[in-house]
PDB file of C-alpha atoms in Angstrom:
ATOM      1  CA  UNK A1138      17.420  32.116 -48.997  1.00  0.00           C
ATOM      2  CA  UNK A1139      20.035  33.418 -46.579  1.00  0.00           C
ATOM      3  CA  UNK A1140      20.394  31.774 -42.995  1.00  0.00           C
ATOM      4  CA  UNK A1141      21.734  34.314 -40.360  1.00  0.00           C
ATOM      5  CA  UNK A1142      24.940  33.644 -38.977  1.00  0.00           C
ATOM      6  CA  UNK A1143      25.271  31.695 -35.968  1.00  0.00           C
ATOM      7  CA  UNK A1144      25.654  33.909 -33.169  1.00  0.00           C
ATOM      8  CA  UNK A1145      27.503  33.262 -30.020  1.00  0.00           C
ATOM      9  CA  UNK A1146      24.439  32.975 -28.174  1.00  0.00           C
ATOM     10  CA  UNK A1147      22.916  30.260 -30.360  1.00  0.00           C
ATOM     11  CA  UNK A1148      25.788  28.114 -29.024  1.00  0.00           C
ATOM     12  CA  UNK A1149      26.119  28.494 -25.724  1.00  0.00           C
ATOM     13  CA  UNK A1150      22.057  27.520 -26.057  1.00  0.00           C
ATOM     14  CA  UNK A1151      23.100  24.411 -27.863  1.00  0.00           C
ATOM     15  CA  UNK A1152      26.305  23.761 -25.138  1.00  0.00           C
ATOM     16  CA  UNK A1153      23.916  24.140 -22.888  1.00  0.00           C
ATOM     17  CA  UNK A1154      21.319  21.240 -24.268  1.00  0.00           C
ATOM     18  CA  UNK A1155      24.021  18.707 -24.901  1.00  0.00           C
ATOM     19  CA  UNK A1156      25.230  19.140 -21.150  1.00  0.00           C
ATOM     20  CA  UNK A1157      21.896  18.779 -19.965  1.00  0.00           C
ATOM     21  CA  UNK A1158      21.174  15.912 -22.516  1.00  0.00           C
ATOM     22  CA  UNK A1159      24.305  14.471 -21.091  1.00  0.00           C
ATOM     23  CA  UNK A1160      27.080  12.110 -23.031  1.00  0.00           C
ATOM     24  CA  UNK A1161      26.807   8.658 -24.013  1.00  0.00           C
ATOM     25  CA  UNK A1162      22.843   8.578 -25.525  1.00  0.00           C
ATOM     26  CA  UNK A1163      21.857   9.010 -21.642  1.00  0.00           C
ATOM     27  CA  UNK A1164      23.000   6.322 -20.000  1.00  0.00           C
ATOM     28  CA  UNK A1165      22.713   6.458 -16.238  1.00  0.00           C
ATOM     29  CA  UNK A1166      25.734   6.724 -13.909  1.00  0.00           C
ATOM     30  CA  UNK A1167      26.205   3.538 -11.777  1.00  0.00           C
ATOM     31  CA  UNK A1168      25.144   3.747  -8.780  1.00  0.00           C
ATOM     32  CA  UNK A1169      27.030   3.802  -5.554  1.00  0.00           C
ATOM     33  CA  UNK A1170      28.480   0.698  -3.381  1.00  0.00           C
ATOM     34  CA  UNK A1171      27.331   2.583  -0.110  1.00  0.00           C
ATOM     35  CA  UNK A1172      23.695   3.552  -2.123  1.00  0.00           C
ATOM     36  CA  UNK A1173      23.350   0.157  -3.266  1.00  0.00           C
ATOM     37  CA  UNK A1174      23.665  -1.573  -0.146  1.00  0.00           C
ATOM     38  CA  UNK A1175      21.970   0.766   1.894  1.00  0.00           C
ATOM     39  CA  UNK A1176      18.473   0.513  -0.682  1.00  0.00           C
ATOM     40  CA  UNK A1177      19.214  -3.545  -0.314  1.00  0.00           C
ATOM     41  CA  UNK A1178      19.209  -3.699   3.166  1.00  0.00           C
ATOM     42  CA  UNK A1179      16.350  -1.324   3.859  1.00  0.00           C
ATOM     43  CA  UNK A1180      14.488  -3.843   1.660  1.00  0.00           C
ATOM     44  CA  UNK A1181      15.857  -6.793   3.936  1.00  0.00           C
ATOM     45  CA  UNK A1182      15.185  -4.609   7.475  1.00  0.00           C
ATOM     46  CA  UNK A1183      10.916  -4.574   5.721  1.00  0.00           C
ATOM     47  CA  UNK A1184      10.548  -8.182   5.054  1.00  0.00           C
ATOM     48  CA  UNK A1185      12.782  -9.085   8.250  1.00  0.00           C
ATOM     49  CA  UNK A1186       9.402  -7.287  10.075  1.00  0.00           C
ATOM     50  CA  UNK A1187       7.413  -8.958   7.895  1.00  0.00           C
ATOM     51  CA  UNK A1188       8.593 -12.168   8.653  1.00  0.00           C
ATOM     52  CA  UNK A1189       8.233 -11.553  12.393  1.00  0.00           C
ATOM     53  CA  UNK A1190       4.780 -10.477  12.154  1.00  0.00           C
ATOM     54  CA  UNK A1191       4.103 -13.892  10.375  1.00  0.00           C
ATOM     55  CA  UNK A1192       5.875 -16.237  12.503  1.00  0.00           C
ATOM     56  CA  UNK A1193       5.077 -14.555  15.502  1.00  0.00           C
ATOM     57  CA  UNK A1194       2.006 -17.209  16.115  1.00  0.00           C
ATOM     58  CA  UNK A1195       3.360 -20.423  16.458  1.00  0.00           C
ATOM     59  CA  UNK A1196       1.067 -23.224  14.374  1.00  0.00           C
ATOM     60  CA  UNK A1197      -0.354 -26.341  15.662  1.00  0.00           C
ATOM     61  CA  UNK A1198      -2.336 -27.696  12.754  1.00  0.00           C
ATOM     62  CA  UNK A1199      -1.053 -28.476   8.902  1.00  0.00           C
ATOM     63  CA  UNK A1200      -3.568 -26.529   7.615  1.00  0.00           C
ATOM     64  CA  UNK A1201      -2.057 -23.248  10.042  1.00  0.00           C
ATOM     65  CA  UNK A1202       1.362 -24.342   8.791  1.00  0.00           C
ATOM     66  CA  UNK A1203       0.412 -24.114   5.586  1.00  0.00           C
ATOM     67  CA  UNK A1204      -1.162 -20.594   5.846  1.00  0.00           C
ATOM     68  CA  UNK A1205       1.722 -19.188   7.532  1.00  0.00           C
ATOM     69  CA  UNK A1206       4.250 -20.931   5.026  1.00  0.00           C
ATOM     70  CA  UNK A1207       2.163 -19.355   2.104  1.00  0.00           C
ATOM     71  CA  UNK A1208       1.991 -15.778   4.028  1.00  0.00           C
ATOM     72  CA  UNK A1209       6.470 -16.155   3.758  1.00  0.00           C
ATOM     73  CA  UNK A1210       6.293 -17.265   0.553  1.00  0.00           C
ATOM     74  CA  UNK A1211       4.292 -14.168  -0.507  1.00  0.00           C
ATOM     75  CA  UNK A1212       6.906 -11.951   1.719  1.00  0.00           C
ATOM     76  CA  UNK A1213       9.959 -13.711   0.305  1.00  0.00           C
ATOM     77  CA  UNK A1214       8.453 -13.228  -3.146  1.00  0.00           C
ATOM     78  CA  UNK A1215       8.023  -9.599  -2.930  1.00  0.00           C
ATOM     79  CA  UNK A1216      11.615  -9.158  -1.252  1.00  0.00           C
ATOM     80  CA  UNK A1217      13.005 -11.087  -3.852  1.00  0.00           C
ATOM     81  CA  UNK A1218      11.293  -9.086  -6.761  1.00  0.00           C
ATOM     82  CA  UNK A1219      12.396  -5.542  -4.988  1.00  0.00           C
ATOM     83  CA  UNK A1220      16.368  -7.099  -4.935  1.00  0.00           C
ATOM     84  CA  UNK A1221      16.132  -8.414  -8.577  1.00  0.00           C
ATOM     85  CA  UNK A1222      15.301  -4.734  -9.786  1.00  0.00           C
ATOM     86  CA  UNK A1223      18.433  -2.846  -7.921  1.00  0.00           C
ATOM     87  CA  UNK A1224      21.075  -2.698 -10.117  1.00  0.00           C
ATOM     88  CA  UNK A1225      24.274  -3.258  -8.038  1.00  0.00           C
ATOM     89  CA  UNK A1226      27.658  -1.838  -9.200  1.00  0.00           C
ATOM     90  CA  UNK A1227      30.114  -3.848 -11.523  1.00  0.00           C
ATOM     91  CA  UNK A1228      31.967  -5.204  -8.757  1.00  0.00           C
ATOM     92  CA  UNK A1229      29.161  -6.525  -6.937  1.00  0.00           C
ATOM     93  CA  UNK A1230      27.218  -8.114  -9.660  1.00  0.00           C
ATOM     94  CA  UNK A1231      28.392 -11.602  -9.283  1.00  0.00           C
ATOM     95  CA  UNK A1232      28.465 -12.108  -5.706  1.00  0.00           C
ATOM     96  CA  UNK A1233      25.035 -10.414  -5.806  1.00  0.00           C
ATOM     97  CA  UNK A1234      23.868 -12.728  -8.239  1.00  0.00           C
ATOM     98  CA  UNK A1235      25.189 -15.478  -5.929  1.00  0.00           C
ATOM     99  CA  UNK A1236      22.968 -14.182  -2.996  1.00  0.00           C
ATOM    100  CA  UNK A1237      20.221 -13.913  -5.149  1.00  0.00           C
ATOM    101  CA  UNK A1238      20.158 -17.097  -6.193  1.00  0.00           C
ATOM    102  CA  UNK A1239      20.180 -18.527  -3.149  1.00  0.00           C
ATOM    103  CA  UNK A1240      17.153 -16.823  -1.939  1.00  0.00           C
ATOM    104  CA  UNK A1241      15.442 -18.346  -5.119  1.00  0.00           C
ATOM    105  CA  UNK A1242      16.630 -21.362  -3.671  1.00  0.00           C
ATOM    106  CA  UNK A1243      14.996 -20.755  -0.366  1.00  0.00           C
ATOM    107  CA  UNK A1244      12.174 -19.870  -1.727  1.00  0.00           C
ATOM    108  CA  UNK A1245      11.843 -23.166  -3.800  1.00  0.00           C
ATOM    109  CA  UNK A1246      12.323 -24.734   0.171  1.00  0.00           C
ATOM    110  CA  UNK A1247       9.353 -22.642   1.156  1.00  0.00           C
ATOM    111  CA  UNK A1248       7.077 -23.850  -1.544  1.00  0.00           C
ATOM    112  CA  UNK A1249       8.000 -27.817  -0.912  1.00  0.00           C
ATOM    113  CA  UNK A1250       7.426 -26.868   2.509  1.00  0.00           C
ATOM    114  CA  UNK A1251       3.821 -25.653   1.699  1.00  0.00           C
ATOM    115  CA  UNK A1252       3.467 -28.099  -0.439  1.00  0.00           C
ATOM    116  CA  UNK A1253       4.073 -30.905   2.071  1.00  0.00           C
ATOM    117  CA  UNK A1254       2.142 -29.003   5.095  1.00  0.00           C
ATOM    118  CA  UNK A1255      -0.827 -29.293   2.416  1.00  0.00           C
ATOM    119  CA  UNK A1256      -0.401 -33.074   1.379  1.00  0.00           C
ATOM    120  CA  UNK A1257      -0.471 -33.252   5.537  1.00  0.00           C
ATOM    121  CA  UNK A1258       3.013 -35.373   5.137  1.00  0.00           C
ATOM    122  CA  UNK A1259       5.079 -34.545   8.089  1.00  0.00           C
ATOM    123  CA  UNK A1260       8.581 -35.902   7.407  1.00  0.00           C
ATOM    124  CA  UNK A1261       8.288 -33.783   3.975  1.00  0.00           C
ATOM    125  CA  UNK A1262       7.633 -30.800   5.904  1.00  0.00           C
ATOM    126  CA  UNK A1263      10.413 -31.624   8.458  1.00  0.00           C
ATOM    127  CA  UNK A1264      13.052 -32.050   5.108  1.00  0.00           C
ATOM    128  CA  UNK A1265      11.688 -28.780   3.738  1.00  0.00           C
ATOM    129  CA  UNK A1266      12.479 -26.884   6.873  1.00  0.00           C
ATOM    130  CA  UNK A1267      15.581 -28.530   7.592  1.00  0.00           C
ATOM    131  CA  UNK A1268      16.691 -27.547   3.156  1.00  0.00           C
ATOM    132  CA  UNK A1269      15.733 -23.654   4.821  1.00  0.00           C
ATOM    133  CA  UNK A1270      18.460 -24.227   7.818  1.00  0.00           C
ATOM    134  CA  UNK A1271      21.170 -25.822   5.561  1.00  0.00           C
ATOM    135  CA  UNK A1272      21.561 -23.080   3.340  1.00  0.00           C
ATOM    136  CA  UNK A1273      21.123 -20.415   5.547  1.00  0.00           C
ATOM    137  CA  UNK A1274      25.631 -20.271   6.058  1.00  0.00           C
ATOM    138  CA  UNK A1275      25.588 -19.808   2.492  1.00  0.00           C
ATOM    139  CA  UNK A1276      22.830 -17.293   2.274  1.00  0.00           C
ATOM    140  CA  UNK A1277      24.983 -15.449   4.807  1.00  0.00           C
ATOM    141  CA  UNK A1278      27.983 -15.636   3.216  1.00  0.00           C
ATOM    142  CA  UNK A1279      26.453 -14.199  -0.148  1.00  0.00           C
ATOM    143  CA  UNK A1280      25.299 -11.423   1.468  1.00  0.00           C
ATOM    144  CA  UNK A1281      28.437 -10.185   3.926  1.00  0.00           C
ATOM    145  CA  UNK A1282      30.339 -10.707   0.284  1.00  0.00           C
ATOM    146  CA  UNK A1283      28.319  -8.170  -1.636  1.00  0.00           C
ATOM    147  CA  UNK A1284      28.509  -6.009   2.243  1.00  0.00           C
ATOM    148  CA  UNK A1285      25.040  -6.190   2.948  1.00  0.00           C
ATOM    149  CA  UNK A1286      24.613  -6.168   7.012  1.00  0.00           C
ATOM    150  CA  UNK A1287      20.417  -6.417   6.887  1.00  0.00           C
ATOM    151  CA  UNK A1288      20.285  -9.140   3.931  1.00  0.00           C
ATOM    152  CA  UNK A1289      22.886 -11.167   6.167  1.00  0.00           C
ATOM    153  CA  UNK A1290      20.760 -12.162   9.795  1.00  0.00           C
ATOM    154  CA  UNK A1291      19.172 -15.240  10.354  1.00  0.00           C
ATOM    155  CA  UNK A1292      15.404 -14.484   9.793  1.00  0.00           C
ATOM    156  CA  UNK A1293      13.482 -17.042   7.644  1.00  0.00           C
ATOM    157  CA  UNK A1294      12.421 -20.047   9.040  1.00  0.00           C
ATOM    158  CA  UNK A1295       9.729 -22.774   8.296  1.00  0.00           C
ATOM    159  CA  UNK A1296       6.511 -21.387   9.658  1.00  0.00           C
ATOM    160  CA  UNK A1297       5.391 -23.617  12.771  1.00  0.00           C
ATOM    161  CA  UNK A1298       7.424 -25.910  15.239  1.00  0.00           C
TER     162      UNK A1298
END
């Protein structure tokens, strides 16, 4: 059986699907510093509201801390989750990784501080909001080093007085 000849027209089809299909088995470009940061700190600028609208009612009981300790845990949580899935560019993968793991850390600080408004045992609570406050330079730091303006403002605090 004879095949017809190739015809110029056949390959600029073909030209045509590899340029679309792209080099490199697909991979995705990287995405931009300035796109990168800006997507990180919108997420930062929602749970900074979020964390206002939870600590905007001061607590008086350890069952109210508690609540309101648990409502930032579930907000730090969920802003955590949304940073982990951005993919930052090369150069900003370690220092992000830095600031990332110091949320974690914070958040760990949240959940002793739940924990403790739960057992009721004050001076627990107390060390679990002062471990929020320590870190809090360092948090900062992370963040201005990766150039994030949003991810780097004092915000999270230990629910209740």
């Amino acid at each position: 059986m004879h095949r017809p000849a190739a015809t110029p027209r056949r390959f600029l089809v073909l030209a045509a699907c590899a340029a679309i299909a792209g080099c490199g088995g697909g991979d995705q470009t990287e995405v931009s510093r300035s796109a990168f940061v800006a997507r990180a700190d919108d997420i930062c600028r929602q749970t900074e509201r979020q964390f206002e609208k939870v600590q905007r009612t001061a607590t008086s009981t350890p069952g109210q801390a508690e609540r309101q300790v648990e409502a930032l845990i579930d907000v730090s949580r969920q802003a955590l989750s949304s940073l982990q899935e951005l993919e930052p560019p090369a150069p900003l993968r370690a220092p992000y990784e830095r600031y990332l793991a110091a949320r974690d850390r914070a958040l760990g600080f949240l959940e002793d501080g739940r924990d403790a408004a739960a057992a009721r045992d004050a001076p627990a609570y107390l060390a679990a909001k002062r471990k929020v406050s320590s870190e809090l330079a360092t948090r900062l730091q992370f963040a201005r080093e990766v150039g994030l303006e949003d991810c780097s403002r004092p915000s999270l605090t230990l629910g209740g007085s």
